Coordinates of N, CA and C in Angstrom, one line a residue:
X14 N 64.9 -14.7 -101.6 CA 65.7 -15.7 -100.9 C 64.8 -16.4 -99.9
X15 N 64.8 -17.7 -100.0 CA 63.9 -18.5 -99.1 C 64.6 -18.8 -97.9
X16 N 63.8 -18.9 -96.8 CA 64.4 -19.3 -95.5 C 64.3 -20.9 -95.3
X17 N 65.1 -21.4 -94.4 CA 65.1 -22.8 -94.2 C 63.8 -23.1 -93.5
X18 N 63.3 -24.3 -93.7 CA 62.2 -24.9 -93.0 C 62.7 -25.2 -91.6
X19 N 61.7 -25.2 -90.6 CA 62.0 -25.5 -89.3 C 62.7 -26.9 -89.2
X20 N 62.2 -27.9 -90.0 CA 62.8 -29.2 -90.0 C 64.3 -29.1 -90.5
X21 N 64.6 -28.4 -91.5 CA 66.0 -28.3 -92.1 C 66.8 -27.6 -91.1
X22 N 66.2 -26.5 -90.5 CA 67.1 -25.8 -89.4 C 67.4 -26.7 -88.3
X23 N 66.4 -27.5 -87.8 CA 66.7 -28.4 -86.7 C 67.7 -29.5 -87.1
X24 N 67.6 -30.1 -88.2 CA 68.6 -31.0 -88.6 C 70.0 -30.5 -88.8
X25 N 70.1 -29.4 -89.4 CA 71.4 -28.7 -89.5 C 72.1 -28.4 -88.1
X26 N 71.2 -27.9 -87.2 CA 71.7 -27.7 -85.9 C 72.1 -28.8 -85.1
X27 N 71.4 -29.9 -85.3 CA 71.7 -31.2 -84.6 C 73.0 -31.8 -85.2
X28 N 73.2 -31.7 -86.4 CA 74.5 -32.2 -87.1 C 75.6 -31.3 -86.5
X29 N 75.5 -30.0 -86.5 CA 76.6 -29.2 -85.9 C 76.9 -29.4 -84.5
X30 N 75.8 -29.7 -83.7 CA 76.1 -30.1 -82.3 C 76.9 -31.4 -82.1
X31 N 76.4 -32.4 -83.0 CA 77.3 -33.7 -82.9 C 78.7 -33.4 -83.5
X32 N 78.9 -32.6 -84.4 CA 80.3 -32.3 -85.0 C 81.0 -31.6 -83.8
X33 N 80.5 -30.8 -83.1 CA 81.1 -30.1 -82.0 C 81.5 -31.1 -80.8
X34 N 80.5 -32.0 -80.6 CA 80.8 -33.0 -79.6 C 81.9 -34.0 -80.1
X35 N 81.9 -34.3 -81.3 CA 83.0 -35.2 -81.9 C 84.3 -34.6 -81.8
X36 N 84.4 -33.2 -82.0 CA 85.7 -32.5 -81.9 C 86.1 -32.4 -80.4
X37 N 85.2 -32.2 -79.5 CA 85.5 -32.1 -78.1 C 85.8 -33.4 -77.5
X38 N 85.2 -34.5 -77.9 CA 85.3 -35.8 -77.4 C 85.7 -36.8 -78.5
X39 N 86.9 -36.7 -79.1 CA 87.3 -37.6 -80.3 C 87.4 -39.0 -79.8
X40 N 87.6 -39.3 -78.6 CA 87.7 -40.7 -78.0 C 86.4 -41.4 -78.0
X41 N 85.3 -40.7 -78.0 CA 84.0 -41.3 -77.9 C 83.5 -41.8 -79.2
X42 N 83.7 -43.0 -79.5 CA 83.2 -43.6 -80.7 C 81.7 -43.5 -80.9
X43 N 81.0 -43.6 -79.7 CA 79.5 -43.5 -79.9 C 79.1 -42.3 -80.5
X44 N 79.7 -41.2 -80.2 CA 79.4 -39.8 -80.7 C 79.8 -39.8 -82.2
X45 N 80.9 -40.4 -82.7 CA 81.2 -40.4 -84.1 C 80.2 -41.2 -84.8
X46 N 79.8 -42.4 -84.3 CA 78.8 -43.2 -84.9 C 77.5 -42.6 -85.0
X47 N 77.1 -41.8 -83.9 CA 75.8 -41.2 -83.9 C 75.9 -40.0 -85.0
X48 N 76.9 -39.4 -85.2 CA 77.1 -38.3 -86.1 C 76.9 -38.8 -87.5
X49 N 77.5 -40.0 -87.8 CA 77.3 -40.6 -89.2 C 76.0 -41.0 -89.3
X50 N 75.2 -41.6 -88.4 CA 73.9 -42.0 -88.5 C 72.9 -40.7 -88.7
X51 N 73.2 -39.7 -87.9 CA 72.4 -38.5 -88.1 C 72.5 -37.9 -89.4
X52 N 73.8 -37.8 -89.9 CA 74.1 -37.2 -91.3 C 73.3 -38.1 -92.3
X53 N 73.4 -39.4 -92.2 CA 72.7 -40.3 -93.2 C 71.2 -40.0 -93.1
X54 N 70.7 -40.1 -92.0 CA 69.2 -39.9 -91.8 C 68.7 -38.5 -92.2
X55 N 69.6 -37.6 -92.1 CA 69.3 -36.2 -92.6 C 69.0 -36.2 -94.1
X56 N 69.8 -37.0 -94.8 CA 69.7 -37.1 -96.3 C 68.5 -38.0 -96.6
X57 N 68.3 -39.1 -95.9 CA 67.2 -40.0 -96.2 C 65.9 -39.7 -95.7
X58 N 65.8 -39.4 -94.4 CA 64.6 -39.3 -93.7 C 64.7 -38.3 -92.5
X59 N 64.8 -37.0 -92.8 CA 65.1 -36.0 -91.7 C 63.9 -36.0 -90.6
X60 N 62.8 -36.4 -91.0 CA 61.8 -36.3 -90.0 C 62.0 -37.4 -88.9
X61 N 62.7 -38.5 -89.3 CA 63.0 -39.5 -88.3 C 64.0 -39.0 -87.2
X62 N 64.9 -38.0 -87.6 CA 65.8 -37.4 -86.7 C 65.0 -36.6 -85.7
X63 N 64.0 -35.8 -86.3 CA 63.3 -34.9 -85.5 C 62.4 -35.7 -84.5
X64 N 61.8 -36.8 -85.0 CA 60.9 -37.5 -84.2 C 61.6 -38.2 -83.0
X65 N 62.9 -38.7 -83.3 CA 63.7 -39.3 -82.2 C 64.1 -38.2 -81.2
X66 N 64.5 -37.1 -81.7 CA 64.9 -36.1 -80.7 C 63.7 -35.6 -79.9
X67 N 62.6 -35.4 -80.5 CA 61.5 -34.9 -79.8 C 60.9 -35.9 -78.8
X68 N 60.8 -37.1 -79.2 CA 60.3 -38.1 -78.3 C 61.3 -38.5 -77.1
X69 N 62.7 -38.5 -77.4 CA 63.6 -38.8 -76.3 C 64.1 -37.6 -75.5
X70 N 64.1 -36.4 -76.1 CA 64.7 -35.3 -75.5 C 63.7 -34.2 -75.1
X71 N 63.2 -33.6 -76.1 CA 62.2 -32.6 -75.9 C 61.0 -32.9 -74.9
X72 N 60.4 -34.0 -75.2 CA 59.3 -34.4 -74.4 C 59.6 -34.5 -72.9
X73 N 60.8 -35.1 -72.6 CA 61.1 -35.5 -71.3 C 62.1 -34.6 -70.7
X74 N 62.9 -33.8 -71.4 CA 63.9 -33.1 -70.7 C 63.9 -31.5 -71.0
X75 N 62.8 -31.1 -71.6 CA 62.6 -29.7 -71.9 C 62.8 -28.8 -70.6
X76 N 62.1 -29.1 -69.6 CA 62.3 -28.3 -68.4 C 63.6 -28.5 -67.7
X77 N 64.2 -29.6 -67.7 CA 65.5 -29.9 -67.2 C 66.6 -29.1 -68.0
X78 N 66.4 -29.0 -69.2 CA 67.4 -28.3 -70.1 C 67.2 -26.7 -69.8
X79 N 66.0 -26.3 -69.7 CA 65.8 -24.9 -69.4 C 66.3 -24.5 -68.1
X80 N 66.3 -25.4 -67.2 CA 66.8 -25.1 -65.7 C 68.3 -25.6 -65.6
X81 N 68.8 -26.1 -66.6 CA 70.1 -26.6 -66.7 C 70.3 -27.6 -65.5
X82 N 69.6 -28.5 -65.4 CA 69.4 -29.5 -64.2 C 70.2 -30.8 -64.7
X83 N 71.5 -30.7 -64.5 CA 72.4 -31.8 -64.8 C 72.0 -33.1 -64.1
X84 N 71.7 -33.2 -62.8 CA 71.3 -34.3 -62.0 C 70.1 -35.0 -62.7
X85 N 69.1 -34.2 -63.1 CA 67.9 -34.9 -63.7 C 68.3 -35.5 -65.1
X86 N 69.0 -34.7 -65.9 CA 69.5 -35.3 -67.2 C 70.2 -36.6 -67.1
X87 N 71.2 -36.6 -66.1 CA 72.0 -37.8 -66.0 C 71.1 -39.0 -65.6
X88 N 70.2 -38.7 -64.6 CA 69.3 -39.8 -64.1 C 68.5 -40.3 -65.3
X89 N 67.8 -39.4 -66.1 CA 67.1 -39.7 -67.2 C 67.9 -40.5 -68.3
X90 N 69.0 -40.0 -68.6 CA 69.9 -40.6 -69.5 C 70.3 -42.1 -69.1
X91 N 70.6 -42.3 -67.9 CA 70.9 -43.7 -67.5 C 69.7 -44.6 -67.7
X92 N 68.6 -44.0 -67.2 CA 67.3 -44.9 -67.4 C 67.0 -45.3 -68.8
X93 N 67.1 -44.2 -69.6 CA 66.8 -44.5 -71.2 C 67.8 -45.4 -71.7
X94 N 69.1 -45.2 -71.5 CA 70.0 -46.0 -72.1 C 69.9 -47.5 -71.7
X95 N 69.5 -47.8 -70.4 CA 69.3 -49.0 -69.9 C 68.0 -49.7 -70.6
X96 N 67.1 -48.8 -70.9 CA 65.8 -49.3 -71.5 C 66.0 -49.4 -73.1
X97 N 66.4 -48.5 -73.7 CA 66.6 -48.5 -75.2 C 67.6 -47.4 -75.6
X98 N 68.7 -47.9 -76.2 CA 69.8 -47.0 -76.7 C 69.4 -46.5 -78.0
X99 N 69.6 -45.2 -78.4 CA 69.5 -44.7 -79.6 C 70.6 -43.6 -79.8
X100 N 70.8 -43.2 -81.0 CA 71.9 -42.3 -81.3 C 71.9 -40.9 -80.5
X101 N 70.7 -40.4 -80.3 CA 70.5 -39.2 -79.6 C 71.0 -39.3 -78.2
X102 N 70.8 -40.4 -77.6 CA 71.2 -40.6 -76.2 C 72.6 -40.5 -75.9
X103 N 73.5 -40.7 -77.0 CA 74.9 -40.7 -76.8 C 75.2 -39.3 -76.5
X104 N 74.6 -38.3 -76.9 CA 74.9 -36.8 -76.5 C 74.6 -36.6 -75.0
X105 N 73.5 -37.3 -74.5 CA 73.0 -37.2 -73.2 C 74.2 -37.8 -72.2
X106 N 74.8 -38.8 -72.7 CA 75.8 -39.4 -71.8 C 77.0 -38.5 -71.5
X107 N 77.1 -37.4 -72.2 CA 78.3 -36.6 -71.8 C 78.1 -36.0 -70.5
X108 N 76.8 -35.9 -70.1 CA 76.5 -35.2 -68.8 C 77.0 -36.2 -67.8
X109 N 76.9 -37.5 -67.9 CA 77.2 -38.4 -67.0 C 78.8 -38.6 -67.0
X110 N 79.4 -38.7 -68.2 CA 80.7 -39.2 -68.3 C 81.7 -38.1 -68.3
X111 N 81.3 -36.9 -68.7 CA 82.3 -35.8 -68.9 C 82.1 -34.5 -68.2
X112 N 80.9 -34.3 -67.7 CA 80.4 -33.0 -67.3 C 81.3 -32.3 -66.3
X113 N 81.8 -33.1 -65.3 CA 82.6 -32.5 -64.3 C 83.9 -32.0 -64.8
X114 N 84.5 -32.5 -65.8 CA 85.8 -32.1 -66.4 C 85.6 -31.0 -67.4
X115 N 84.5 -30.6 -67.8 CA 84.2 -29.7 -68.9 C 84.5 -28.1 -68.4
X116 N 85.0 -27.4 -69.3 CA 85.2 -25.9 -68.9 C 83.9 -25.3 -68.8
X117 N 83.7 -24.1 -68.2 CA 82.5 -23.5 -68.2 C 82.0 -23.0 -69.6
X118 N 83.0 -22.7 -70.5 CA 82.6 -22.3 -71.9 C 82.0 -23.5 -72.6
X119 N 82.6 -24.7 -72.4 CA 82.1 -25.8 -73.1 C 80.7 -26.2 -72.5
X120 N 80.5 -26.1 -71.2 CA 79.1 -26.4 -70.6 C 78.1 -25.3 -71.2
X121 N 78.5 -24.1 -71.2 CA 77.6 -23.1 -71.8 C 77.2 -23.4 -73.2
X122 N 78.2 -23.8 -74.0 CA 77.9 -24.1 -75.4 C 77.0 -25.2 -75.5
X123 N 77.1 -26.3 -74.6 CA 76.2 -27.4 -74.8 C 74.8 -26.9 -74.4
X124 N 74.7 -26.2 -73.3 CA 73.3 -25.8 -72.9 C 72.7 -24.9 -74.0
X125 N 73.4 -24.1 -74.7 CA 72.9 -23.3 -75.8 C 72.4 -24.2 -76.8
X126 N 73.3 -25.1 -77.2 CA 72.8 -26.0 -78.3 C 71.5 -26.7 -77.9
X127 N 71.5 -27.3 -76.7 CA 70.3 -28.0 -76.3 C 69.1 -27.3 -76.3
X128 N 69.2 -26.0 -75.8 CA 68.0 -25.0 -75.7 C 67.5 -24.7 -77.1
X129 N 68.4 -24.5 -78.0 CA 68.0 -24.1 -79.3 C 67.4 -25.4 -80.0
X130 N 68.0 -26.5 -79.9 CA 67.5 -27.8 -80.4 C 66.0 -28.1 -79.9
X131 N 65.8 -27.9 -78.7 CA 64.5 -28.1 -78.1 C 63.5 -27.1 -78.8
X132 N 63.9 -25.9 -78.8 CA 63.0 -24.9 -79.5 C 62.7 -25.2 -81.0
X133 N 63.8 -25.5 -81.7 CA 63.6 -25.9 -83.2 C 62.7 -27.2 -83.3
X134 N 62.9 -28.2 -82.4 CA 62.2 -29.3 -82.5 C 60.8 -29.2 -82.3
X135 N 60.4 -28.2 -81.3 CA 59.0 -27.9 -81.0 C 58.5 -27.2 -82.4
X136 N 59.1 -26.3 -82.9 CA 58.7 -25.4 -84.0 C 58.5 -26.5 -85.2
X137 N 59.4 -27.3 -85.4 CA 59.3 -28.3 -86.5 C 58.1 -29.3 -86.3
X138 N 57.9 -29.7 -85.0 CA 56.7 -30.5 -84.7 C 55.5 -29.8 -84.9
X139 N 55.4 -28.6 -84.5 CA 54.1 -27.8 -84.7 C 53.8 -27.5 -86.2
X140 N 54.9 -27.3 -87.0 CA 54.6 -27.1 -88.3 C 54.1 -28.3 -89.0
X141 N 54.3 -29.4 -88.4 CA 54.0 -30.8 -89.1 C 52.5 -31.0 -88.9
X142 N 51.9 -30.5 -87.9 CA 50.4 -30.7 -87.5 C 49.6 -29.8 -88.5

């Protein structure tokens, strides 16, 4: 039985994360659109998804995610969205728009997803080199 490549594992986890976000925030059209884009890119060019996440999240938010620093993530998200919007950033906007109203279990689930995604993105990037 073969195991999944780090890239496949990362892409699968990112799709699951956005599926969960879509279920939790069905009114957020940006999340639905991002999920569709990510699912399409996963089929056509999964490396693109990895590169986008790595460049926009892992490189800049790894420490903030590890520390669960909501304020830093909100600040970074606002700055990035004002400069250049991309599908990955729609997930970061939940910290700005919805964090205060989320249950502890939803917050915990989001942190777990982000921490795993950062680790998987680093593994997939290192396997690339």
